[in-house]
Short mmCIF file of C-alpha atoms in Angstrom, two decimals:
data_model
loop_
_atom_site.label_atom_id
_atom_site.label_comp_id
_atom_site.label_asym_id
_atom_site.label_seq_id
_atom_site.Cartn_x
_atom_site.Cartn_y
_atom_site.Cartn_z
CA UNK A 1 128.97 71.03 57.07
CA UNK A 2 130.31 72.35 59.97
CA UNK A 3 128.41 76.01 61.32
CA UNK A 4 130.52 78.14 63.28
CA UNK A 5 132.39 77.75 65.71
CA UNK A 6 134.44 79.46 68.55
CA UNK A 7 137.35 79.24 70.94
CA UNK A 8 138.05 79.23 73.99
CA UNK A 9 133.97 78.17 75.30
CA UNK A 10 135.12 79.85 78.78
CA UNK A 11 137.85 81.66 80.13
CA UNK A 12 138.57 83.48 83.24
CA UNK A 13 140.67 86.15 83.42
CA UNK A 14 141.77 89.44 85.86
CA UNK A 15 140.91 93.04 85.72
CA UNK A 16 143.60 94.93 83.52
CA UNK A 17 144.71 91.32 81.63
CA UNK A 18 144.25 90.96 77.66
CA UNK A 19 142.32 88.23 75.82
CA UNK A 20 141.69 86.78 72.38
CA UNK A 21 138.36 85.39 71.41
CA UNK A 22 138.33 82.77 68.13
CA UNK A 23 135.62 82.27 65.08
CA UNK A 24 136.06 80.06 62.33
CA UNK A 25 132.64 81.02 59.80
CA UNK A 26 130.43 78.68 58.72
CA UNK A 27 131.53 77.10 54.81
CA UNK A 28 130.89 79.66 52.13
CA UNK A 29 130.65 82.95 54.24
CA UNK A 30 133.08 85.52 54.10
CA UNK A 31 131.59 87.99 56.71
CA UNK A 32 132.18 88.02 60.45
CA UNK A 33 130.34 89.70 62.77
CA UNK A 34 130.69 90.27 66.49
CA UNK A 35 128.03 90.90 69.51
CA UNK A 36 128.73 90.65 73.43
CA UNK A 37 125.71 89.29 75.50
CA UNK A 38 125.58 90.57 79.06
CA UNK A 39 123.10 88.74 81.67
CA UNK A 40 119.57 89.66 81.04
CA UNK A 41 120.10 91.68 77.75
CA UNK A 42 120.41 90.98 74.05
CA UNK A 43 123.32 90.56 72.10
CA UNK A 44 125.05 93.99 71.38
CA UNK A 45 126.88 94.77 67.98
CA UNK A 46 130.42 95.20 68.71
CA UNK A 47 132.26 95.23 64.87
CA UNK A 48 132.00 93.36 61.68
CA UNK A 49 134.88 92.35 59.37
CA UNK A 50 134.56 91.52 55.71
CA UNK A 51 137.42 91.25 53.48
CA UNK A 52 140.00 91.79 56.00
CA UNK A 53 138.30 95.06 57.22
CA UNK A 54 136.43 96.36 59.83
CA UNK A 55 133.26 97.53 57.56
CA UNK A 56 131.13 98.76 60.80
CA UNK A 57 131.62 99.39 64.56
CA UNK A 58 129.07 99.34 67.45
CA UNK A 59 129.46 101.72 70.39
CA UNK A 60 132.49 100.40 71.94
CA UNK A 61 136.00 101.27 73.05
CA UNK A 62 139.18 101.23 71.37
CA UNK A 63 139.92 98.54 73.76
CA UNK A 64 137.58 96.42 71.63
CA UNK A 65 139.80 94.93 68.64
CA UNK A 66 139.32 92.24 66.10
CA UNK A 67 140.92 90.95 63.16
CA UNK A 68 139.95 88.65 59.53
CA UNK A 69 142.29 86.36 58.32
CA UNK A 70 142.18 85.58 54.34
CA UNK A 71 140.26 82.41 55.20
CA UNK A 72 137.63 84.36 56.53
CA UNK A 73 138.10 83.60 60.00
CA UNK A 74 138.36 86.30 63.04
CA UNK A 75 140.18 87.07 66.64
CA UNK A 76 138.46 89.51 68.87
CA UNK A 77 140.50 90.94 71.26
CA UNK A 78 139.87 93.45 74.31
CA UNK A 79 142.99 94.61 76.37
CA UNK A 80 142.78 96.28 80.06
CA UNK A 81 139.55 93.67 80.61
CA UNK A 82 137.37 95.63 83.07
CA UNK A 83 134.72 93.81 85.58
CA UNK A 84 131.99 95.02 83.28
CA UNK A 85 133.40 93.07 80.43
CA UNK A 86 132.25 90.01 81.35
CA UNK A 87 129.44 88.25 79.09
CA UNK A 88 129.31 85.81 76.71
CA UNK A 89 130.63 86.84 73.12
CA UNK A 90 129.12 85.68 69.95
CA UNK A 91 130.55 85.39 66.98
CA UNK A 92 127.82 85.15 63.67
CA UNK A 93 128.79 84.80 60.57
CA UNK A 94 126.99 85.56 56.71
CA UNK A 95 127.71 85.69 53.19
CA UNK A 96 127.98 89.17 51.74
CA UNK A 97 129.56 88.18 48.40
CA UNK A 98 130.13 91.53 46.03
CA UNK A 99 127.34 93.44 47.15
CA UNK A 100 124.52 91.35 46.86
CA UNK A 101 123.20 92.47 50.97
CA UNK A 102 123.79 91.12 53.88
CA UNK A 103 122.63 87.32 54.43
CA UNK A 104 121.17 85.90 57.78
CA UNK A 105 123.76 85.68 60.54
CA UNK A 106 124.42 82.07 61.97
CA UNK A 107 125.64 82.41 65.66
CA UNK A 108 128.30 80.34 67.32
CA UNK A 109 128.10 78.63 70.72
CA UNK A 110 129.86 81.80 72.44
CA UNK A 111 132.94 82.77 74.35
CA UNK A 112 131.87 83.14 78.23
CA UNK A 113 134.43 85.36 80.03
CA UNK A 114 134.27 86.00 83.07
CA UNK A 115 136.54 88.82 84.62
CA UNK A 116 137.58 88.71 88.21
CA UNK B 1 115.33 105.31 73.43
CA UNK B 2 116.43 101.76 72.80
CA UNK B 3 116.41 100.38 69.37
CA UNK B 4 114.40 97.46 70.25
CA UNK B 5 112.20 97.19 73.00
CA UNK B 6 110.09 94.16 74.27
CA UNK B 7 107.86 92.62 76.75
CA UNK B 8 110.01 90.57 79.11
CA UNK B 9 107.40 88.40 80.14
CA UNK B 10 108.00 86.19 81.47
CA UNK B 11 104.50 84.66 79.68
CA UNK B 12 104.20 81.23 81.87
CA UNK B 13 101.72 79.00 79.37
CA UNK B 14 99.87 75.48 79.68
CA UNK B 15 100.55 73.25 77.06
CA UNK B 16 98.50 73.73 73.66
CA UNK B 17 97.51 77.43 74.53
CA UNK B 18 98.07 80.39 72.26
CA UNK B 19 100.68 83.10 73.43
CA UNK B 20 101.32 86.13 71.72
CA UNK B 21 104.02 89.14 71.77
CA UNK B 22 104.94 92.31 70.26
CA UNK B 23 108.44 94.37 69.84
CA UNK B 24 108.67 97.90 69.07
CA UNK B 25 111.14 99.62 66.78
CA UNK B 26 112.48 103.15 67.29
CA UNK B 27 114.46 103.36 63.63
CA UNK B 28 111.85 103.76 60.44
CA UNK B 29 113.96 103.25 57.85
CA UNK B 30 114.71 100.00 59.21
CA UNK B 31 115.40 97.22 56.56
CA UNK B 32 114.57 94.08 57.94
CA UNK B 33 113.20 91.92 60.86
CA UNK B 34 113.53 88.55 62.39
CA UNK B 35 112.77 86.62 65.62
CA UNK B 36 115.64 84.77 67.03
CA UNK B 37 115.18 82.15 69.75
CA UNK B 38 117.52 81.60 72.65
CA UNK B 39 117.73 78.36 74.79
CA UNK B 40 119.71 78.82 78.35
CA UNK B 41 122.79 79.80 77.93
CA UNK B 42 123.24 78.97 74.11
CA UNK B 43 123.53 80.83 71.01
CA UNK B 44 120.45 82.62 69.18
CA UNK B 45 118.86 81.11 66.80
CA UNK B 46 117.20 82.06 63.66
CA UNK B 47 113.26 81.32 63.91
CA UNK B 48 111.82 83.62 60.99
CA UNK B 49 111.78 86.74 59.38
CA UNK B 50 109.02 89.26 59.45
CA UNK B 51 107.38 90.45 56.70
CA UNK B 52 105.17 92.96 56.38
CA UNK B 53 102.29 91.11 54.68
CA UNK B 54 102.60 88.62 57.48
CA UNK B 55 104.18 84.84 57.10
CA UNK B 56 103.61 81.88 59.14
CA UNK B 57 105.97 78.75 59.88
CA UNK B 58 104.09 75.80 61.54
CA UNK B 59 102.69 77.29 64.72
CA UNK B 60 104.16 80.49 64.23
CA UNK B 61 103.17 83.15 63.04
CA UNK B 62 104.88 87.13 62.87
CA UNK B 63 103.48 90.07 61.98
CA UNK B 64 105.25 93.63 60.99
CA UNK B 65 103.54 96.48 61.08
CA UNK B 66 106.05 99.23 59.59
CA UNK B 67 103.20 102.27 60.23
CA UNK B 68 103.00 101.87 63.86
CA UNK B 69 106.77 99.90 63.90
CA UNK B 70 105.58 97.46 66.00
CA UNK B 71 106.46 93.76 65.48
CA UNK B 72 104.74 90.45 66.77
CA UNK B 73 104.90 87.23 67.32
CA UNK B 74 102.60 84.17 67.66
CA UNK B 75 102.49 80.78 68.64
CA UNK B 76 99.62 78.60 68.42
CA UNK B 77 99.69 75.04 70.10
CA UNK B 78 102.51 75.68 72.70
CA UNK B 79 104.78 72.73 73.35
CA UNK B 80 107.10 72.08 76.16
CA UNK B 81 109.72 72.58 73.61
CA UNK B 82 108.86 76.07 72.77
CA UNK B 83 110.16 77.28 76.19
CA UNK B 84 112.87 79.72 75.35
CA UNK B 85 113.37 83.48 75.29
CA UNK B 86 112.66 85.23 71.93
CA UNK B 87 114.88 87.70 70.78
CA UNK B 88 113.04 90.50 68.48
CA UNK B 89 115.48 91.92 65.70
CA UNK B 90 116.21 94.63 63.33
CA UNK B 91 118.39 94.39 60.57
CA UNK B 92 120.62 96.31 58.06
CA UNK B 93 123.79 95.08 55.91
CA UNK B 94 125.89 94.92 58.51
CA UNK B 95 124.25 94.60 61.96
CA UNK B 96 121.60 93.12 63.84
CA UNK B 97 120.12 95.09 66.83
CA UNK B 98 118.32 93.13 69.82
CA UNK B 99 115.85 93.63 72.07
CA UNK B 100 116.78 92.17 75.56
CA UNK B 101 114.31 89.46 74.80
CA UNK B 102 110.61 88.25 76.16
CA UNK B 103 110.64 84.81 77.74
CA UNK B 104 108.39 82.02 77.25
CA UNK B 105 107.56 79.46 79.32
CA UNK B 106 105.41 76.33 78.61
CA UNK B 107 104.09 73.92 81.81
CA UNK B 108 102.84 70.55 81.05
#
């Protein structure tokens, strides 16, 4: 059973580019949930998607976008990169079903970006 | 105020000892708890969840205390393996909210 997982594992990129950040769930959950780690602090809540909708959204910019696919996977996407947007970005995943609360969140291995 | 606050530590350890550590919450109506653990560079990982009455896995053992919304953390026996930074948590249906994490170290 594979847990979750995430694409690119590092990327480099320049001040004012655009990138997109991959999560594939683990099997059975349908909620995707993302959190940007900088050095030295905890993960911070940036948005979580369930059934193809943002459902909540941490205290970040527009420039912070994501996406759910009907098979439950997700893009995260942040345009006009800025130095301070490097970190590594975790994508966690649960199973919400029909209202029955929020499960545990699994984490994937991360996105590290760095911006130059 | 931040949501979660802990003890960075870093709490350096001999092998076998006992180290303990507490988070506090600033949100009452806070719905759940956990400890996460975090190796170098990796992911977090679940290690429990808190309940108030207390609940113990193996060596560990965590504590809530919703009065004085403080949270804590035990571990009795400390291996090498344990080293790690632990990531206090606070939970609703949608997100999870850190602390920046207290880091353990155990020396042989």
């Amino acid at each position: 059973d594979a847990g979750v997982t995430q694409s690119p594992t590092h990327l480099i990129k320049t001040r004012g580019q655009q990138v997109t950040l991959r999560c594939s769930p683990k099997s059975g959950h349908d909620t995707v949930s993302w959190y940007q780690q900088a050095l030295g602090q905890g993960p911070q809540f940036i948005f979580q998607y369930y059934e193809e909708e943002e459902r909540q959204r941490g205290n970040f910019p527009d420039r912070f976008s994501g996406h759910q696919f009907p098979n439950y996977s997700s893009e995260l996407n942040v345009n006009a990169l800025l130095l301070g947007d490097s970190a590594l970005y975790l994508c966690a995943s649960s199973f919400y079903g029909k209202g029955g609360g929020a499960g545990t969140q699994y984490f994937g291995p991360g996105t590290r970006l760095t911006v130059l | 105020r931040k949501e979660v606050e802990q003890d960075p530590g870093p709490f350096n350890v001999p092998e076998g000892a006992t180290v303990a550590f507490n988070c506090t919450y600033s949100n009452s109506a806070s719905q759940s708890f956990f400890w996460y653990r975090q190796d170098c560079r990796k992911e977090p990982k679940l290690l429990m969840s808190v309940y108030s009455s207390g609940n113990e896995d193996g060596r560990f053992t965590a504590q809530l205390n919703r009065a004085s919304q403080y949270i804590s953390l035990l571990i009795r026996d400390s291996k090498l393996s344990d080293s790690a930074t632990y990531l206090c948590v606070r939970g609703n249906d949608y997100k999870l909210s850190f602390g920046a994490g207290t880091t353990v170290t155990v020396r042989a």
